Amino acid sequence: MIPLPNECLIKILSNFKSNYRCLFSCLLVNRNWCRIIVPFLWSEPTEYFNDKRLIRTYLLLLNVEEQTLLIPFEIIIPNYPKPLFEYTRYATSVGIYLHDGVKNWLKEEGYGEERRNLIFNNDDYDDYDDHWPVNTVKCSLIALFLRTSKNLKILRFEGIIYDKKIFQYLYENTTITYLDFYTDNFDSRALEILLEVLCRNTTLISLNLSYNELNTKGWKAIAKALCKNEEKQ
């Protein structure tokens, strides 16, 4: 019997991309099927970001620079063998639910017992107590997705951007079509790079900058960049 070419298998299996139970079963058929199915399983992780296991897997893929951001907060990075696949490269969307997943992971696994008790197990704890470490982990993961994913279409980010490299990756990105930034820390350099991104990225069809505390000059510069972008299309 002549085996089906990969193109046919991809077409057939794509019809089951929302049936995860079926796809997980197909993973075990052989290595070739596994290589075909993994991109389907990991293409839209957004709605499962609140699962700490997913966050743990992604953290294993951080490079040294992305890990360095976490050191000041005494965050314990998972110490497991690297995954067989670079799962982040298949992601097509990263949404705001990333916040919940990072928060769950930090609470359960991200700190040593003493620090975890200090932060979470006290009568005065509120959500703001872990605000900075949560946002820092999110920044490292966003940088990871931008660095590795070749298919990222949607990026939604809420919080302070600690790693300015995120803007550099955005400048180099040519796939994102929907970009939402709910952040209030656009300093002059970050705004400068964002303007370059808006001028250069001809794939962008939606931009949301709600709740950003930009002054009139900043908003005018963004409007001008968007006009230049429109002229290129």
PDB file of C-alpha atoms in Angstrom:
ATOM      1  CA  MET A   1       0.000   0.000   0.000  1.00  0.00           C
ATOM      2  CA  ILE A   2       1.379   3.388  -1.023  1.00  0.00           C
ATOM      3  CA  PRO A   3       1.503   5.802   1.958  1.00  0.00           C
ATOM      4  CA  LEU A   4      -0.340   9.087   1.675  1.00  0.00           C
ATOM      5  CA  PRO A   5       1.889  12.101   1.015  1.00  0.00           C
ATOM      6  CA  ASN A   6       2.251  14.576   3.884  1.00  0.00           C
ATOM      7  CA  GLU A   7       0.222  17.189   2.027  1.00  0.00           C
ATOM      8  CA  CYS A   8      -2.798  14.863   2.069  1.00  0.00           C
ATOM      9  CA  LEU A   9      -2.304  13.922   5.714  1.00  0.00           C
ATOM     10  CA  ILE A  10      -2.098  17.583   6.712  1.00  0.00           C
ATOM     11  CA  LYS A  11      -5.306  18.334   4.820  1.00  0.00           C
ATOM     12  CA  ILE A  12      -7.141  15.405   6.422  1.00  0.00           C
ATOM     13  CA  LEU A  13      -5.898  15.996   9.974  1.00  0.00           C
ATOM     14  CA  SER A  14      -6.604  19.730   9.799  1.00  0.00           C
ATOM     15  CA  ASN A  15     -10.306  18.840   9.930  1.00  0.00           C
ATOM     16  CA  PHE A  16      -9.739  17.582  13.485  1.00  0.00           C
ATOM     17  CA  LYS A  17      -7.707  20.529  14.766  1.00  0.00           C
ATOM     18  CA  SER A  18     -10.339  21.392  17.390  1.00  0.00           C
ATOM     19  CA  ASN A  19     -10.814  17.753  18.418  1.00  0.00           C
ATOM     20  CA  TYR A  20      -7.871  17.471  20.779  1.00  0.00           C
ATOM     21  CA  ARG A  21      -8.719  14.014  22.048  1.00  0.00           C
ATOM     22  CA  CYS A  22      -8.607  12.651  18.503  1.00  0.00           C
ATOM     23  CA  LEU A  23      -5.344  14.459  17.727  1.00  0.00           C
ATOM     24  CA  PHE A  24      -3.687  13.206  20.905  1.00  0.00           C
ATOM     25  CA  SER A  25      -4.556   9.646  19.864  1.00  0.00           C
ATOM     26  CA  CYS A  26      -3.110  10.232  16.400  1.00  0.00           C
ATOM     27  CA  LEU A  27       0.159  11.465  17.922  1.00  0.00           C
ATOM     28  CA  LEU A  28       1.009   7.872  18.779  1.00  0.00           C
ATOM     29  CA  VAL A  29       0.654   6.453  15.263  1.00  0.00           C
ATOM     30  CA  ASN A  30       4.247   7.167  14.209  1.00  0.00           C
ATOM     31  CA  ARG A  31       6.877   9.907  14.181  1.00  0.00           C
ATOM     32  CA  ASN A  32       5.687  11.413  10.935  1.00  0.00           C
ATOM     33  CA  TRP A  33       2.123  11.789  12.203  1.00  0.00           C
ATOM     34  CA  CYS A  34       3.495  13.257  15.417  1.00  0.00           C
ATOM     35  CA  ARG A  35       5.430  15.938  13.499  1.00  0.00           C
ATOM     36  CA  ILE A  36       2.286  16.820  11.534  1.00  0.00           C
ATOM     37  CA  ILE A  37      -0.091  16.921  14.513  1.00  0.00           C
ATOM     38  CA  VAL A  38       2.006  18.859  17.046  1.00  0.00           C
ATOM     39  CA  PRO A  39       1.598  22.175  15.142  1.00  0.00           C
ATOM     40  CA  PHE A  40      -2.204  21.745  15.224  1.00  0.00           C
ATOM     41  CA  LEU A  41      -2.235  21.027  18.954  1.00  0.00           C
ATOM     42  CA  TRP A  42      -0.064  24.007  19.835  1.00  0.00           C
ATOM     43  CA  SER A  43      -1.318  26.587  17.337  1.00  0.00           C
ATOM     44  CA  GLU A  44      -3.984  28.191  19.548  1.00  0.00           C
ATOM     45  CA  PRO A  45      -2.955  27.896  23.197  1.00  0.00           C
ATOM     46  CA  THR A  46      -4.680  31.125  24.293  1.00  0.00           C
ATOM     47  CA  GLU A  47      -7.780  29.634  25.912  1.00  0.00           C
ATOM     48  CA  TYR A  48      -5.630  27.160  27.870  1.00  0.00           C
ATOM     49  CA  PHE A  49      -3.101  29.679  29.176  1.00  0.00           C
ATOM     50  CA  ASN A  50      -4.594  29.462  32.669  1.00  0.00           C
ATOM     51  CA  ASP A  51      -3.216  25.911  32.912  1.00  0.00           C
ATOM     52  CA  LYS A  52       0.044  26.042  34.871  1.00  0.00           C
ATOM     53  CA  ARG A  53       1.360  22.964  33.017  1.00  0.00           C
ATOM     54  CA  LEU A  54       1.305  24.915  29.769  1.00  0.00           C
ATOM     55  CA  ILE A  55       3.222  27.792  31.364  1.00  0.00           C
ATOM     56  CA  ARG A  56       5.754  25.337  32.795  1.00  0.00           C
ATOM     57  CA  THR A  57       6.392  23.864  29.346  1.00  0.00           C
ATOM     58  CA  TYR A  58       6.860  27.272  27.739  1.00  0.00           C
ATOM     59  CA  LEU A  59       9.245  28.423  30.482  1.00  0.00           C
ATOM     60  CA  LEU A  60      11.547  25.531  29.592  1.00  0.00           C
ATOM     61  CA  LEU A  61      12.081  27.217  26.209  1.00  0.00           C
ATOM     62  CA  LEU A  62      13.303  30.597  27.521  1.00  0.00           C
ATOM     63  CA  ASN A  63      16.797  31.599  26.471  1.00  0.00           C
ATOM     64  CA  VAL A  64      19.366  32.953  28.947  1.00  0.00           C
ATOM     65  CA  GLU A  65      18.423  36.582  28.342  1.00  0.00           C
ATOM     66  CA  GLU A  66      14.729  35.894  28.944  1.00  0.00           C
ATOM     67  CA  GLN A  67      15.522  33.915  32.100  1.00  0.00           C
ATOM     68  CA  THR A  68      17.693  36.728  33.459  1.00  0.00           C
ATOM     69  CA  LEU A  69      14.656  39.002  33.859  1.00  0.00           C
ATOM     70  CA  LEU A  70      13.257  36.590  36.462  1.00  0.00           C
ATOM     71  CA  ILE A  71      16.308  36.481  38.754  1.00  0.00           C
ATOM     72  CA  PRO A  72      15.503  39.586  40.885  1.00  0.00           C
ATOM     73  CA  PHE A  73      12.182  38.027  41.933  1.00  0.00           C
ATOM     74  CA  GLU A  74      13.710  34.706  43.081  1.00  0.00           C
ATOM     75  CA  ILE A  75      11.521  32.836  40.619  1.00  0.00           C
ATOM     76  CA  ILE A  76      12.381  29.162  40.256  1.00  0.00           C
ATOM     77  CA  ILE A  77      12.588  28.255  36.582  1.00  0.00           C
ATOM     78  CA  PRO A  78      11.546  24.631  35.848  1.00  0.00           C
ATOM     79  CA  ASN A  79      14.515  22.294  35.731  1.00  0.00           C
ATOM     80  CA  TYR A  80      13.376  19.599  33.320  1.00  0.00           C
ATOM     81  CA  PRO A  81      14.809  18.399  30.007  1.00  0.00           C
ATOM     82  CA  LYS A  82      13.935  20.708  27.122  1.00  0.00           C
ATOM     83  CA  PRO A  83      10.784  19.681  25.238  1.00  0.00           C
ATOM     84  CA  LEU A  84      11.137  17.591  22.108  1.00  0.00           C
ATOM     85  CA  PHE A  85       9.522  20.366  20.060  1.00  0.00           C
ATOM     86  CA  GLU A  86       9.860  24.142  20.241  1.00  0.00           C
ATOM     87  CA  TYR A  87       6.131  24.486  20.849  1.00  0.00           C
ATOM     88  CA  THR A  88       6.061  28.286  20.797  1.00  0.00           C
ATOM     89  CA  ARG A  89       6.957  28.345  17.116  1.00  0.00           C
ATOM     90  CA  TYR A  90       3.485  27.005  16.253  1.00  0.00           C
ATOM     91  CA  ALA A  91       1.456  29.603  18.192  1.00  0.00           C
ATOM     92  CA  THR A  92      -0.839  31.808  16.128  1.00  0.00           C
ATOM     93  CA  SER A  93      -2.281  33.851  19.010  1.00  0.00           C
ATOM     94  CA  VAL A  94      -1.249  35.038  22.464  1.00  0.00           C
ATOM     95  CA  GLY A  95      -4.018  36.586  24.569  1.00  0.00           C
ATOM     96  CA  ILE A  96      -4.551  38.264  27.925  1.00  0.00           C
ATOM     97  CA  TYR A  97      -5.361  34.930  29.624  1.00  0.00           C
ATOM     98  CA  LEU A  98      -1.615  34.468  29.785  1.00  0.00           C
ATOM     99  CA  HIS A  99      -1.839  36.536  32.990  1.00  0.00           C
ATOM    100  CA  ASP A 100      -3.984  33.917  34.751  1.00  0.00           C
ATOM    101  CA  GLY A 101      -1.704  31.056  33.760  1.00  0.00           C
ATOM    102  CA  VAL A 102       1.422  32.833  34.978  1.00  0.00           C
ATOM    103  CA  LYS A 103      -0.286  33.732  38.252  1.00  0.00           C
ATOM    104  CA  ASN A 104      -1.391  30.108  38.797  1.00  0.00           C
ATOM    105  CA  TRP A 105       2.075  28.797  37.997  1.00  0.00           C
ATOM    106  CA  LEU A 106       3.810  31.274  40.320  1.00  0.00           C
ATOM    107  CA  LYS A 107       1.479  30.397  43.172  1.00  0.00           C
ATOM    108  CA  GLU A 108       1.976  26.644  42.805  1.00  0.00           C
ATOM    109  CA  GLU A 109       5.509  26.226  41.470  1.00  0.00           C
ATOM    110  CA  GLY A 110       7.292  29.517  40.841  1.00  0.00           C
ATOM    111  CA  TYR A 111       8.666  30.175  44.319  1.00  0.00           C
ATOM    112  CA  GLY A 112      10.417  28.284  47.076  1.00  0.00           C
ATOM    113  CA  GLU A 113       8.204  27.390  50.033  1.00  0.00           C
ATOM    114  CA  GLU A 114       9.427  30.230  52.261  1.00  0.00           C
ATOM    115  CA  ARG A 115       8.851  32.955  49.667  1.00  0.00           C
ATOM    116  CA  ARG A 116       5.531  31.443  48.578  1.00  0.00           C
ATOM    117  CA  ASN A 117       4.267  31.546  52.171  1.00  0.00           C
ATOM    118  CA  LEU A 118       5.524  35.109  52.549  1.00  0.00           C
ATOM    119  CA  ILE A 119       3.606  36.279  49.474  1.00  0.00           C
ATOM    120  CA  PHE A 120       0.442  34.198  49.394  1.00  0.00           C
ATOM    121  CA  ASN A 121      -0.161  32.830  52.889  1.00  0.00           C
ATOM    122  CA  ASN A 122      -0.611  35.996  54.865  1.00  0.00           C
ATOM    123  CA  ASP A 123      -3.705  37.899  55.908  1.00  0.00           C
ATOM    124  CA  ASP A 124      -2.635  41.067  54.106  1.00  0.00           C
ATOM    125  CA  TYR A 125      -2.194  39.461  50.668  1.00  0.00           C
ATOM    126  CA  ASP A 126      -3.903  41.086  47.710  1.00  0.00           C
ATOM    127  CA  ASP A 127      -3.526  40.684  43.946  1.00  0.00           C
ATOM    128  CA  TYR A 128      -1.021  43.518  43.699  1.00  0.00           C
ATOM    129  CA  ASP A 129       1.533  41.692  45.887  1.00  0.00           C
ATOM    130  CA  ASP A 130       2.701  39.572  42.946  1.00  0.00           C
ATOM    131  CA  HIS A 131       1.965  42.167  40.241  1.00  0.00           C
ATOM    132  CA  TRP A 132       5.621  42.807  39.326  1.00  0.00           C
ATOM    133  CA  PRO A 133       6.776  39.170  39.080  1.00  0.00           C
ATOM    134  CA  VAL A 134       3.650  38.177  37.111  1.00  0.00           C
ATOM    135  CA  ASN A 135       4.255  40.923  34.563  1.00  0.00           C
ATOM    136  CA  THR A 136       7.950  40.082  34.350  1.00  0.00           C
ATOM    137  CA  VAL A 137       7.246  36.415  33.566  1.00  0.00           C
ATOM    138  CA  LYS A 138       4.679  37.535  30.985  1.00  0.00           C
ATOM    139  CA  CYS A 139       7.267  39.784  29.345  1.00  0.00           C
ATOM    140  CA  SER A 140       9.752  36.917  29.120  1.00  0.00           C
ATOM    141  CA  LEU A 141       7.117  34.668  27.553  1.00  0.00           C
ATOM    142  CA  ILE A 142       5.937  37.346  25.097  1.00  0.00           C
ATOM    143  CA  ALA A 143       9.552  37.857  24.034  1.00  0.00           C
ATOM    144  CA  LEU A 144       9.847  34.080  23.590  1.00  0.00           C
ATOM    145  CA  PHE A 145       6.754  33.916  21.367  1.00  0.00           C
ATOM    146  CA  LEU A 146       7.884  36.854  19.248  1.00  0.00           C
ATOM    147  CA  ARG A 147      11.374  35.404  18.906  1.00  0.00           C
ATOM    148  CA  THR A 148      10.332  31.887  17.903  1.00  0.00           C
ATOM    149  CA  SER A 149       6.874  31.917  16.320  1.00  0.00           C
ATOM    150  CA  LYS A 150       6.719  32.234  12.547  1.00  0.00           C
ATOM    151  CA  ASN A 151       2.913  32.165  12.469  1.00  0.00           C
ATOM    152  CA  LEU A 152       1.878  34.614  15.197  1.00  0.00           C
ATOM    153  CA  LYS A 153      -1.177  36.579  14.031  1.00  0.00           C
ATOM    154  CA  ILE A 154      -2.716  37.936  17.239  1.00  0.00           C
ATOM    155  CA  LEU A 155      -0.885  39.480  20.196  1.00  0.00           C
ATOM    156  CA  ARG A 156      -2.706  40.948  23.183  1.00  0.00           C
ATOM    157  CA  PHE A 157      -0.700  42.206  26.135  1.00  0.00           C
ATOM    158  CA  GLU A 158      -1.865  43.734  29.402  1.00  0.00           C
ATOM    159  CA  GLY A 159       0.560  45.227  31.920  1.00  0.00           C
ATOM    160  CA  ILE A 160       3.921  46.931  32.052  1.00  0.00           C
ATOM    161  CA  ILE A 161       6.515  45.997  29.430  1.00  0.00           C
ATOM    162  CA  TYR A 162       9.826  45.434  31.200  1.00  0.00           C
ATOM    163  CA  ASP A 163      11.739  44.008  28.272  1.00  0.00           C
ATOM    164  CA  LYS A 164      12.178  46.597  25.519  1.00  0.00           C
ATOM    165  CA  LYS A 165      13.371  43.763  23.286  1.00  0.00           C
ATOM    166  CA  ILE A 166       9.674  43.013  22.797  1.00  0.00           C
ATOM    167  CA  PHE A 167       9.422  46.128  20.643  1.00  0.00           C
ATOM    168  CA  GLN A 168      12.528  45.111  18.715  1.00  0.00           C
ATOM    169  CA  TYR A 169      10.974  41.719  17.975  1.00  0.00           C
ATOM    170  CA  LEU A 170       7.787  43.489  16.904  1.00  0.00           C
ATOM    171  CA  TYR A 171       9.824  45.581  14.505  1.00  0.00           C
ATOM    172  CA  GLU A 172      11.219  42.411  12.915  1.00  0.00           C
ATOM    173  CA  ASN A 173       7.845  40.638  12.855  1.00  0.00           C
ATOM    174  CA  THR A 174       5.957  40.401   9.554  1.00  0.00           C
ATOM    175  CA  THR A 175       3.043  38.136  10.522  1.00  0.00           C
ATOM    176  CA  ILE A 176       1.016  39.889  13.253  1.00  0.00           C
ATOM    177  CA  THR A 177      -2.322  41.274  12.058  1.00  0.00           C
ATOM    178  CA  TYR A 178      -4.000  42.088  15.404  1.00  0.00           C
ATOM    179  CA  LEU A 179      -2.039  43.969  18.075  1.00  0.00           C
ATOM    180  CA  ASP A 180      -3.486  45.032  21.440  1.00  0.00           C
ATOM    181  CA  PHE A 181      -1.362  46.789  24.079  1.00  0.00           C
ATOM    182  CA  TYR A 182      -3.003  47.625  27.386  1.00  0.00           C
ATOM    183  CA  THR A 183       0.018  49.281  28.971  1.00  0.00           C
ATOM    184  CA  ASP A 184       0.895  52.716  30.299  1.00  0.00           C
ATOM    185  CA  ASN A 185       4.684  52.708  30.133  1.00  0.00           C
ATOM    186  CA  PHE A 186       5.521  53.796  26.603  1.00  0.00           C
ATOM    187  CA  ASP A 187       8.727  55.714  27.220  1.00  0.00           C
ATOM    188  CA  SER A 188      10.339  57.702  24.402  1.00  0.00           C
ATOM    189  CA  ARG A 189      12.428  54.780  23.101  1.00  0.00           C
ATOM    190  CA  ALA A 190       9.528  52.309  23.225  1.00  0.00           C
ATOM    191  CA  LEU A 191       7.297  54.795  21.410  1.00  0.00           C
ATOM    192  CA  GLU A 192       9.996  55.390  18.807  1.00  0.00           C
ATOM    193  CA  ILE A 193      10.258  51.663  18.055  1.00  0.00           C
ATOM    194  CA  LEU A 194       6.455  51.273  18.031  1.00  0.00           C
ATOM    195  CA  LEU A 195       6.228  54.047  15.436  1.00  0.00           C
ATOM    196  CA  GLU A 196       8.809  52.238  13.314  1.00  0.00           C
ATOM    197  CA  VAL A 197       6.780  49.034  13.684  1.00  0.00           C
ATOM    198  CA  LEU A 198       3.597  50.786  12.551  1.00  0.00           C
ATOM    199  CA  CYS A 199       5.358  52.316   9.545  1.00  0.00           C
ATOM    200  CA  ARG A 200       6.952  49.032   8.515  1.00  0.00           C
ATOM    201  CA  ASN A 201       4.333  46.373   9.253  1.00  0.00           C
ATOM    202  CA  THR A 202       1.965  46.206   6.283  1.00  0.00           C
ATOM    203  CA  THR A 203       0.164  43.102   7.622  1.00  0.00           C
ATOM    204  CA  LEU A 204      -1.345  44.911  10.631  1.00  0.00           C
ATOM    205  CA  ILE A 205      -5.100  45.415  10.257  1.00  0.00           C
ATOM    206  CA  SER A 206      -6.073  46.111  13.890  1.00  0.00           C
ATOM    207  CA  LEU A 207      -4.336  48.146  16.612  1.00  0.00           C
ATOM    208  CA  ASN A 208      -5.699  48.681  20.129  1.00  0.00           C
ATOM    209  CA  LEU A 209      -3.826  51.015  22.491  1.00  0.00           C
ATOM    210  CA  SER A 210      -6.557  51.478  25.103  1.00  0.00           C
ATOM    211  CA  TYR A 211      -5.620  52.891  28.528  1.00  0.00           C
ATOM    212  CA  ASN A 212      -2.207  54.071  27.336  1.00  0.00           C
ATOM    213  CA  GLU A 213      -1.198  57.354  28.937  1.00  0.00           C
ATOM    214  CA  LEU A 214       0.303  58.920  25.845  1.00  0.00           C
ATOM    215  CA  ASN A 215       0.338  62.678  25.445  1.00  0.00           C
ATOM    216  CA  THR A 216      -1.104  64.522  22.451  1.00  0.00           C
ATOM    217  CA  LYS A 217       2.252  64.530  20.695  1.00  0.00           C
ATOM    218  CA  GLY A 218       2.505  60.751  21.047  1.00  0.00           C
ATOM    219  CA  TRP A 219      -0.981  60.139  19.650  1.00  0.00           C
ATOM    220  CA  LYS A 220      -0.314  62.459  16.713  1.00  0.00           C
ATOM    221  CA  ALA A 221       2.900  60.560  15.948  1.00  0.00           C
ATOM    222  CA  ILE A 222       0.985  57.260  15.996  1.00  0.00           C
ATOM    223  CA  ALA A 223      -1.689  58.676  13.669  1.00  0.00           C
ATOM    224  CA  LYS A 224       1.026  59.857  11.271  1.00  0.00           C
ATOM    225  CA  ALA A 225       2.717  56.423  11.331  1.00  0.00           C
ATOM    226  CA  LEU A 226      -0.595  54.706  10.573  1.00  0.00           C
ATOM    227  CA  CYS A 227      -1.153  57.055   7.632  1.00  0.00           C
ATOM    228  CA  LYS A 228       2.267  56.159   6.245  1.00  0.00           C
ATOM    229  CA  ASN A 229       1.421  52.494   6.691  1.00  0.00           C
ATOM    230  CA  GLU A 230      -1.844  52.977   4.791  1.00  0.00           C
ATOM    231  CA  GLU A 231       0.010  54.628   1.900  1.00  0.00           C
ATOM    232  CA  LYS A 232       2.216  51.547   1.501  1.00  0.00           C
ATOM    233  CA  GLN A 233      -0.722  49.189   1.059  1.00  0.00           C
TER     234      GLN A 233
END
